[in-house]
């Protein structure tokens, strides 16, 4: 073999080793970092309906409508090893049927380079807040939290919940006249 | 090897996976390996040590496929085609909203990588959940079709593992090897020629 090939070979091997070391460095320097920040969630409107649910095993299920505000400053989370943050607002509650329910109401993707300061007002939920049954009616304790999934350039994929949550009560009666504003 | 895609909603792209590692053909084939591997298995003179490491990883993570390659586009922009995911599947870990799970639908042997968006847990162990790809408009209820009727909710038994770690681009090698078998044979031929023609210096 001539020297061009062996040089190309060693160059290739060297660059692979360097890239592997860099990737490992990215991972190890951010593996144990605390990715929590305080967030503020506020709910301005709650409405409850009971509608036909074709996707469940029963005729009618509870359907909740929530209008909320979210404030958070995520700037400190972004570092050299964070590619994207997948934010999601989830509602957690328990009912007679199920000990634990979690429903994601809204989500957002923030890429590195996007504005990391979150200041959203009067947001409507993106996904239908269907309960598995009729457990939202009169439910006093539905907790909304904002969490995020940190997607790194290389390394661990942690799920982090922001500190700061709000508990809301659902009404005891169903809304039958109004449509979702 | 053309991938089969379902008739779909707006942007729903089927997310498949294949195991990037290959097993010795002398190892006794067990039922789960036959169904999990979507790609053909090859012979290779791997060392016993590598097999030991691979099986050890399966035991350590609790998942039958601790490393998977992302093949589709339904989790973009987080994961692209060719990225490697590390999975764990400890039974005592509860399924919670926001987790990225690799799961299989009954009747289809192609697993998917999506995010959990709804969880309803009756008591410990009795849980059903719903998933949606980040890049899809709707959740998976419309596309989880099995032979009988649509499988609306997923259960723990459908889960292959939860994504815990991530490495970009590494899986592209496996994808190229499987989509273009000629490339694989050419590579083997070049390596063989190199061994034969090399001069001891």
Short mmCIF file of C-alpha atoms in Angstrom, two decimals:
data_model
loop_
_atom_site.label_atom_id
_atom_site.label_comp_id
_atom_site.label_asym_id
_atom_site.label_seq_id
_atom_site.Cartn_x
_atom_site.Cartn_y
_atom_site.Cartn_z
CA UNK A 1 0.00 0.00 0.00
CA UNK A 2 1.30 3.43 -0.79
CA UNK A 3 1.64 6.18 1.79
CA UNK A 4 -1.37 8.20 0.62
CA UNK A 5 -3.69 5.44 1.67
CA UNK A 6 -2.01 4.83 4.97
CA UNK A 7 -2.01 8.54 5.68
CA UNK A 8 -5.68 8.76 4.82
CA UNK A 9 -6.29 5.80 7.07
CA UNK A 10 -4.53 7.30 10.07
CA UNK A 11 -6.18 10.67 9.44
CA UNK A 12 -9.57 9.04 9.40
CA UNK A 13 -8.85 7.05 12.54
CA UNK A 14 -7.56 10.14 14.30
CA UNK A 15 -10.54 12.29 13.42
CA UNK A 16 -12.88 9.55 14.56
CA UNK A 17 -11.07 9.39 17.90
CA UNK A 18 -11.21 13.15 18.31
CA UNK A 19 -14.93 13.24 17.54
CA UNK A 20 -15.57 10.41 19.95
CA UNK A 21 -13.62 12.21 22.68
CA UNK A 22 -15.49 15.46 22.04
CA UNK A 23 -18.83 13.68 22.15
CA UNK A 24 -17.92 11.98 25.38
CA UNK A 25 -16.74 15.32 26.75
CA UNK A 26 -20.07 16.92 25.84
CA UNK A 27 -21.88 14.15 27.62
CA UNK A 28 -19.80 13.99 30.78
CA UNK A 29 -19.65 17.73 31.40
CA UNK A 30 -23.41 18.09 31.40
CA UNK A 31 -24.58 14.72 32.68
CA UNK A 32 -25.19 15.80 36.26
CA UNK A 33 -26.39 19.30 35.74
CA UNK A 34 -29.58 20.42 37.43
CA UNK A 35 -31.95 21.54 34.72
CA UNK A 36 -34.73 22.95 36.84
CA UNK A 37 -35.87 26.53 36.81
CA UNK A 38 -38.84 28.16 38.52
CA UNK A 39 -41.92 28.55 36.38
CA UNK A 40 -45.21 30.31 36.94
CA UNK A 41 -48.44 28.78 35.68
CA UNK A 42 -51.73 30.59 36.07
CA UNK A 43 -55.17 29.48 34.94
CA UNK A 44 -57.76 32.04 33.96
CA UNK A 45 -60.72 29.96 32.75
CA UNK A 46 -61.98 26.49 33.39
CA UNK A 47 -64.91 24.88 31.63
CA UNK A 48 -66.20 21.33 31.74
CA UNK A 49 -68.32 19.45 29.23
CA UNK A 50 -69.53 15.90 28.97
CA UNK A 51 -69.43 14.70 25.41
CA UNK A 52 -69.64 11.56 23.33
CA UNK A 53 -66.29 9.86 23.25
CA UNK A 54 -65.80 7.52 20.32
CA UNK A 55 -62.33 6.51 21.36
CA UNK A 56 -63.18 5.18 24.78
CA UNK A 57 -65.10 2.21 26.10
CA UNK A 58 -67.99 4.32 27.32
CA UNK A 59 -70.64 6.56 25.84
CA UNK A 60 -69.69 9.88 27.34
CA UNK A 61 -66.55 11.24 28.92
CA UNK A 62 -65.60 14.44 30.64
CA UNK A 63 -63.90 17.01 28.47
CA UNK A 64 -62.15 19.94 30.12
CA UNK A 65 -61.23 23.31 28.66
CA UNK A 66 -58.57 25.44 30.27
CA UNK A 67 -57.13 28.82 29.44
CA UNK A 68 -53.77 29.43 31.03
CA UNK A 69 -50.71 31.67 31.25
CA UNK A 70 -47.13 30.43 31.46
CA UNK A 71 -44.10 32.42 32.51
CA UNK A 72 -40.62 30.93 32.63
CA UNK A 73 -37.06 31.92 31.93
CA UNK A 74 -35.26 28.99 30.39
CA UNK A 75 -32.09 30.76 29.43
CA UNK A 76 -29.91 29.04 32.04
CA UNK A 77 -30.77 25.61 30.77
CA UNK A 78 -29.28 26.07 27.34
CA UNK A 79 -25.59 25.25 27.24
CA UNK A 80 -23.20 23.71 24.73
CA UNK A 81 -24.88 20.34 24.96
CA UNK A 82 -28.54 21.25 24.64
CA UNK A 83 -30.02 20.94 21.18
CA UNK A 84 -33.66 21.43 21.99
CA UNK A 85 -36.16 21.65 24.82
CA UNK A 86 -39.49 19.95 24.46
CA UNK A 87 -41.86 21.74 26.83
CA UNK A 88 -45.17 20.29 27.86
CA UNK A 89 -47.90 21.37 30.21
CA UNK A 90 -49.48 18.37 31.89
CA UNK A 91 -52.46 18.01 34.17
CA UNK A 92 -52.24 15.44 36.92
CA UNK A 93 -55.18 14.30 39.02
CA UNK A 94 -56.82 11.23 40.48
CA UNK A 95 -60.34 9.96 40.03
CA UNK A 96 -62.59 7.21 41.29
CA UNK A 97 -61.67 5.03 38.31
CA UNK A 98 -57.95 5.68 38.17
CA UNK A 99 -55.49 6.38 40.94
CA UNK A 100 -53.32 8.53 38.69
CA UNK A 101 -54.08 10.38 35.50
CA UNK A 102 -51.75 12.54 33.47
CA UNK A 103 -52.84 14.40 30.37
CA UNK A 104 -50.58 16.62 28.29
CA UNK A 105 -52.55 19.70 27.34
CA UNK A 106 -50.03 21.72 25.40
CA UNK A 107 -46.49 21.42 24.17
CA UNK A 108 -43.86 23.50 22.47
CA UNK A 109 -40.46 22.92 20.98
CA UNK A 110 -37.71 25.43 21.72
CA UNK A 111 -34.57 25.00 19.68
CA UNK A 112 -31.23 26.42 20.69
CA UNK A 113 -31.18 29.93 19.36
CA UNK A 114 -34.89 30.54 19.83
CA UNK A 115 -36.05 33.01 22.43
CA UNK A 116 -35.70 31.19 25.76
CA UNK A 117 -37.90 33.53 27.75
CA UNK A 118 -41.40 32.22 27.87
CA UNK A 119 -44.18 34.70 28.39
CA UNK A 120 -47.44 33.26 27.12
CA UNK A 121 -50.85 34.58 28.02
CA UNK A 122 -54.36 33.28 27.44
CA UNK A 123 -53.24 30.08 25.82
CA UNK A 124 -55.80 27.46 24.93
CA UNK A 125 -54.93 23.83 25.28
CA UNK A 126 -53.61 22.15 22.16
CA UNK A 127 -54.93 18.71 22.88
CA UNK A 128 -58.33 17.59 24.07
CA UNK A 129 -58.48 17.18 27.82
CA UNK A 130 -60.50 13.99 27.85
CA UNK A 131 -60.77 12.04 31.04
CA UNK A 132 -60.97 8.27 31.04
CA UNK A 133 -64.47 8.43 32.44
CA UNK A 134 -66.36 11.15 34.20
CA UNK A 135 -63.83 12.00 36.86
CA UNK A 136 -63.28 15.69 36.17
CA UNK A 137 -66.65 16.78 37.44
CA UNK A 138 -66.25 18.20 40.89
CA UNK A 139 -62.59 17.26 40.99
CA UNK A 140 -61.03 19.63 43.44
CA UNK A 141 -57.42 18.95 42.81
CA UNK A 142 -56.14 19.01 39.24
CA UNK A 143 -52.48 20.03 39.25
CA UNK A 144 -50.90 21.69 36.24
CA UNK A 145 -47.13 21.54 35.87
CA UNK A 146 -44.75 22.62 33.16
CA UNK A 147 -42.05 20.09 32.36
CA UNK A 148 -39.44 19.75 29.70
CA UNK A 149 -37.42 17.07 28.02
CA UNK A 150 -33.86 18.17 27.46
CA UNK A 151 -32.57 16.82 24.14
CA UNK A 152 -28.76 17.01 24.15
CA UNK A 153 -26.29 16.96 21.32
CA UNK A 154 -25.14 13.68 22.84
CA UNK A 155 -25.90 12.12 26.17
CA UNK A 156 -28.70 11.65 28.64
CA UNK A 157 -32.30 12.65 27.93
CA UNK A 158 -33.66 13.91 31.24
CA UNK A 159 -37.24 14.84 32.00
CA UNK A 160 -37.32 17.85 34.27
CA UNK A 161 -40.32 19.40 35.98
CA UNK A 162 -40.23 23.09 36.65
CA UNK A 163 -40.66 24.17 40.23
CA UNK A 164 -43.96 25.91 40.48
CA UNK A 165 -47.34 24.46 39.80
CA UNK A 166 -50.96 25.35 40.19
CA UNK A 167 -53.87 23.28 41.44
CA UNK A 168 -57.26 24.04 40.04
CA UNK A 169 -60.72 22.78 40.94
CA UNK A 170 -63.13 21.72 38.25
CA UNK A 171 -66.75 22.84 38.37
CA UNK A 172 -69.48 20.57 39.66
CA UNK A 173 -71.72 21.08 36.65
CA UNK A 174 -71.36 20.63 32.94
CA UNK A 175 -71.52 23.42 30.45
CA UNK A 176 -74.16 22.61 27.86
CA UNK A 177 -74.91 25.85 26.12
CA UNK A 178 -71.63 27.51 25.30
CA UNK A 179 -69.25 26.31 22.70
CA UNK A 180 -65.51 26.63 23.22
CA UNK A 181 -64.92 30.34 22.81
CA UNK B 1 -35.37 -2.93 1.00
CA UNK B 2 -38.37 -0.68 0.73
CA UNK B 3 -40.06 0.29 3.95
CA UNK B 4 -43.79 -0.14 4.16
CA UNK B 5 -45.67 3.03 5.11
CA UNK B 6 -49.32 3.14 6.08
CA UNK B 7 -51.91 5.45 4.64
CA UNK B 8 -51.65 8.22 7.12
CA UNK B 9 -52.87 11.46 8.59
CA UNK B 10 -51.19 14.70 7.62
CA UNK B 11 -47.57 14.30 8.60
CA UNK B 12 -47.60 10.91 10.24
CA UNK B 13 -44.49 9.03 9.28
CA UNK B 14 -43.96 5.55 10.54
CA UNK B 15 -41.09 5.35 12.93
CA UNK B 16 -39.24 2.11 12.77
CA UNK B 17 -36.15 0.82 14.37
CA UNK B 18 -33.61 -1.78 13.80
CA UNK B 19 -31.03 -3.20 16.11
CA UNK B 20 -27.60 -2.00 15.10
CA UNK B 21 -25.85 -5.03 16.41
CA UNK B 22 -25.78 -8.47 14.94
CA UNK B 23 -25.70 -11.78 16.68
CA UNK B 24 -23.69 -14.91 16.08
CA UNK B 25 -25.62 -17.33 13.96
CA UNK B 26 -24.57 -20.11 16.25
CA UNK B 27 -26.50 -18.61 19.15
CA UNK B 28 -29.85 -20.33 19.62
CA UNK B 29 -32.51 -18.09 18.13
CA UNK B 30 -35.17 -17.16 20.64
CA UNK B 31 -38.68 -16.08 19.74
CA UNK B 32 -38.33 -12.43 20.67
CA UNK B 33 -35.19 -11.89 18.62
CA UNK B 34 -36.91 -13.28 15.56
CA UNK B 35 -39.73 -10.77 15.83
CA UNK B 36 -37.65 -7.79 16.91
CA UNK B 37 -35.08 -7.79 14.18
CA UNK B 38 -36.57 -6.20 11.15
CA UNK B 39 -33.28 -6.45 9.31
CA UNK B 40 -31.60 -9.59 8.15
CA UNK B 41 -29.07 -11.13 10.47
CA UNK B 42 -25.59 -11.59 9.22
CA UNK B 43 -22.74 -13.89 9.91
CA UNK B 44 -19.68 -12.34 11.30
CA UNK B 45 -16.73 -13.62 13.17
CA UNK B 46 -17.49 -11.55 16.25
CA UNK B 47 -15.64 -12.41 19.35
CA UNK B 48 -17.32 -14.20 22.19
CA UNK B 49 -16.56 -11.15 24.31
CA UNK B 50 -18.71 -8.93 22.15
CA UNK B 51 -21.63 -11.33 22.41
CA UNK B 52 -21.14 -11.42 26.15
CA UNK B 53 -21.16 -7.63 26.33
CA UNK B 54 -24.31 -7.39 24.24
CA UNK B 55 -26.21 -9.92 26.31
CA UNK B 56 -24.95 -8.28 29.46
CA UNK B 57 -26.33 -4.98 28.25
CA UNK B 58 -29.72 -6.59 27.63
CA UNK B 59 -29.79 -7.84 31.20
CA UNK B 60 -28.49 -4.57 32.68
CA UNK B 61 -31.07 -2.39 30.98
CA UNK B 62 -33.97 -4.81 31.14
CA UNK B 63 -34.79 -4.17 27.51
CA UNK B 64 -34.56 -6.71 24.70
CA UNK B 65 -33.12 -4.03 22.44
CA UNK B 66 -31.02 -1.66 24.50
CA UNK B 67 -29.81 0.28 21.46
CA UNK B 68 -32.02 1.24 18.56
CA UNK B 69 -31.58 3.30 15.43
CA UNK B 70 -34.21 5.85 14.51
CA UNK B 71 -35.47 5.21 10.98
CA UNK B 72 -38.38 7.58 10.47
CA UNK B 73 -39.07 11.27 10.89
CA UNK B 74 -41.87 11.45 13.41
CA UNK B 75 -39.72 12.66 16.29
CA UNK B 76 -38.02 15.48 14.45
CA UNK B 77 -36.50 17.91 15.30
CA UNK B 78 -35.33 15.98 18.37
CA UNK B 79 -34.15 12.82 16.65
CA UNK B 80 -33.42 12.40 13.00
CA UNK B 81 -33.03 9.34 10.87
CA UNK B 82 -29.80 7.65 11.76
CA UNK B 83 -29.62 8.62 15.42
CA UNK B 84 -28.93 6.07 18.09
CA UNK B 85 -31.11 5.76 21.19
CA UNK B 86 -30.22 3.96 24.42
CA UNK B 87 -33.18 2.30 26.10
CA UNK B 88 -33.96 0.94 29.53
CA UNK B 89 -37.02 -1.00 30.50
CA UNK B 90 -37.11 -1.47 34.26
CA UNK B 91 -40.47 -2.78 35.28
CA UNK B 92 -40.62 -0.73 38.44
CA UNK B 93 -40.24 2.55 36.54
CA UNK B 94 -43.70 4.00 36.07
CA UNK B 95 -44.84 5.28 32.69
CA UNK B 96 -45.25 9.04 32.93
CA UNK B 97 -46.34 11.73 30.51
CA UNK B 98 -43.51 13.21 28.47
CA UNK B 99 -41.37 10.09 28.33
CA UNK B 100 -40.13 8.85 25.00
CA UNK B 101 -41.04 5.20 24.61
CA UNK B 102 -40.28 2.59 21.99
CA UNK B 103 -43.32 0.38 21.65
CA UNK B 104 -44.81 -2.28 19.44
CA UNK B 105 -48.39 -2.53 18.29
CA UNK B 106 -50.07 -5.94 18.32
CA UNK B 107 -50.02 -7.58 14.97
CA UNK B 108 -47.23 -5.44 13.60
CA UNK B 109 -43.62 -6.16 14.30
CA UNK B 110 -42.31 -2.70 13.51
CA UNK B 111 -41.70 -0.73 16.68
CA UNK B 112 -42.19 3.01 16.97
CA UNK B 113 -40.52 5.77 18.93
CA UNK B 114 -43.05 8.31 20.25
CA UNK B 115 -43.79 10.39 23.30
CA UNK B 116 -46.38 9.56 25.97
CA UNK B 117 -49.09 12.21 26.16
CA UNK B 118 -51.73 10.59 28.36
CA UNK B 119 -51.49 8.16 31.26
CA UNK B 120 -54.32 6.54 33.18
CA UNK B 121 -53.19 4.29 35.98
CA UNK B 122 -55.69 2.29 38.03
CA UNK B 123 -53.24 0.90 40.51
CA UNK B 124 -49.66 -0.25 40.45
CA UNK B 125 -49.10 -2.17 37.28
CA UNK B 126 -52.47 -1.59 35.66
CA UNK B 127 -51.80 1.34 33.39
CA UNK B 128 -52.82 2.42 29.92
CA UNK B 129 -51.33 5.25 27.94
CA UNK B 130 -51.44 7.15 24.68
CA UNK B 131 -48.57 8.29 22.49
CA UNK B 132 -47.88 10.83 19.77
CA UNK B 133 -44.90 11.60 17.62
CA UNK B 134 -43.53 15.09 18.12
CA UNK B 135 -43.70 15.78 14.42
CA UNK B 136 -47.20 14.40 13.98
CA UNK B 137 -50.38 16.42 14.18
CA UNK B 138 -52.49 13.79 15.93
CA UNK B 139 -51.91 11.06 18.45
CA UNK B 140 -51.39 7.45 17.55
CA UNK B 141 -54.92 6.24 18.02
CA UNK B 142 -55.67 6.55 14.34
CA UNK B 143 -52.61 4.67 13.24
CA UNK B 144 -52.27 1.91 15.80
CA UNK B 145 -54.15 -0.50 13.59
CA UNK B 146 -54.01 -4.15 14.36
CA UNK B 147 -55.71 -6.99 12.62
CA UNK B 148 -58.87 -6.87 14.66
CA UNK B 149 -59.77 -3.32 15.49
CA UNK B 150 -57.79 -0.24 16.30
CA UNK B 151 -55.71 -0.63 19.41
CA UNK B 152 -56.52 2.60 21.15
CA UNK B 153 -54.50 2.41 24.32
CA UNK B 154 -51.08 1.00 24.94
CA UNK B 155 -50.03 -1.04 27.95
CA UNK B 156 -46.77 -1.81 29.63
CA UNK B 157 -46.43 -5.06 27.77
CA UNK B 158 -46.23 -3.17 24.47
CA UNK B 159 -43.21 -1.20 25.59
CA UNK B 160 -39.77 -2.26 24.35
CA UNK B 161 -37.99 0.43 26.35
CA UNK B 162 -37.76 4.06 27.34
CA UNK B 163 -35.23 6.35 25.66
CA UNK B 164 -32.67 7.48 28.19
CA UNK B 165 -29.66 8.45 26.12
CA UNK B 166 -28.92 9.63 22.65
CA UNK B 167 -26.04 9.71 20.16
CA UNK B 168 -26.42 11.50 16.83
CA UNK B 169 -25.60 10.10 13.37
CA UNK B 170 -23.99 6.84 14.54
CA UNK B 171 -26.83 4.70 13.28
CA UNK B 172 -26.38 5.87 9.70
CA UNK B 173 -23.83 3.12 9.22
CA UNK B 174 -26.42 0.48 10.01
CA UNK B 175 -28.98 2.13 7.74
CA UNK B 176 -26.55 2.23 4.82
CA UNK B 177 -25.54 -1.35 5.39
CA UNK B 178 -29.13 -2.50 5.32
CA UNK B 179 -30.52 -0.35 2.56
CA UNK B 180 -27.64 -0.88 0.19
CA UNK B 181 -26.40 -4.45 0.59
CA UNK B 182 -24.08 -3.93 -2.38
CA UNK B 183 -22.19 -1.43 -0.27
CA UNK B 184 -21.74 -4.04 2.41
CA UNK B 185 -20.40 -6.62 -0.02
CA UNK B 186 -18.11 -4.06 -1.60
CA UNK B 187 -16.73 -3.18 1.81
CA UNK B 188 -16.12 -6.84 2.63
CA UNK B 189 -14.44 -7.31 -0.75
CA UNK B 190 -12.13 -4.34 -0.18
CA UNK B 191 -11.23 -5.59 3.29
CA UNK B 192 -10.54 -9.04 1.89
CA UNK B 193 -8.36 -7.60 -0.89
CA UNK B 194 -6.45 -5.53 1.66
CA UNK B 195 -5.71 -8.57 3.79
CA UNK B 196 -4.58 -10.62 0.80
CA UNK B 197 -2.46 -7.95 -0.85
CA UNK B 198 -0.88 -6.38 2.21
CA UNK B 199 2.83 -6.60 2.37
CA UNK B 200 4.56 -7.23 5.64
CA UNK B 201 6.98 -4.37 6.16
#
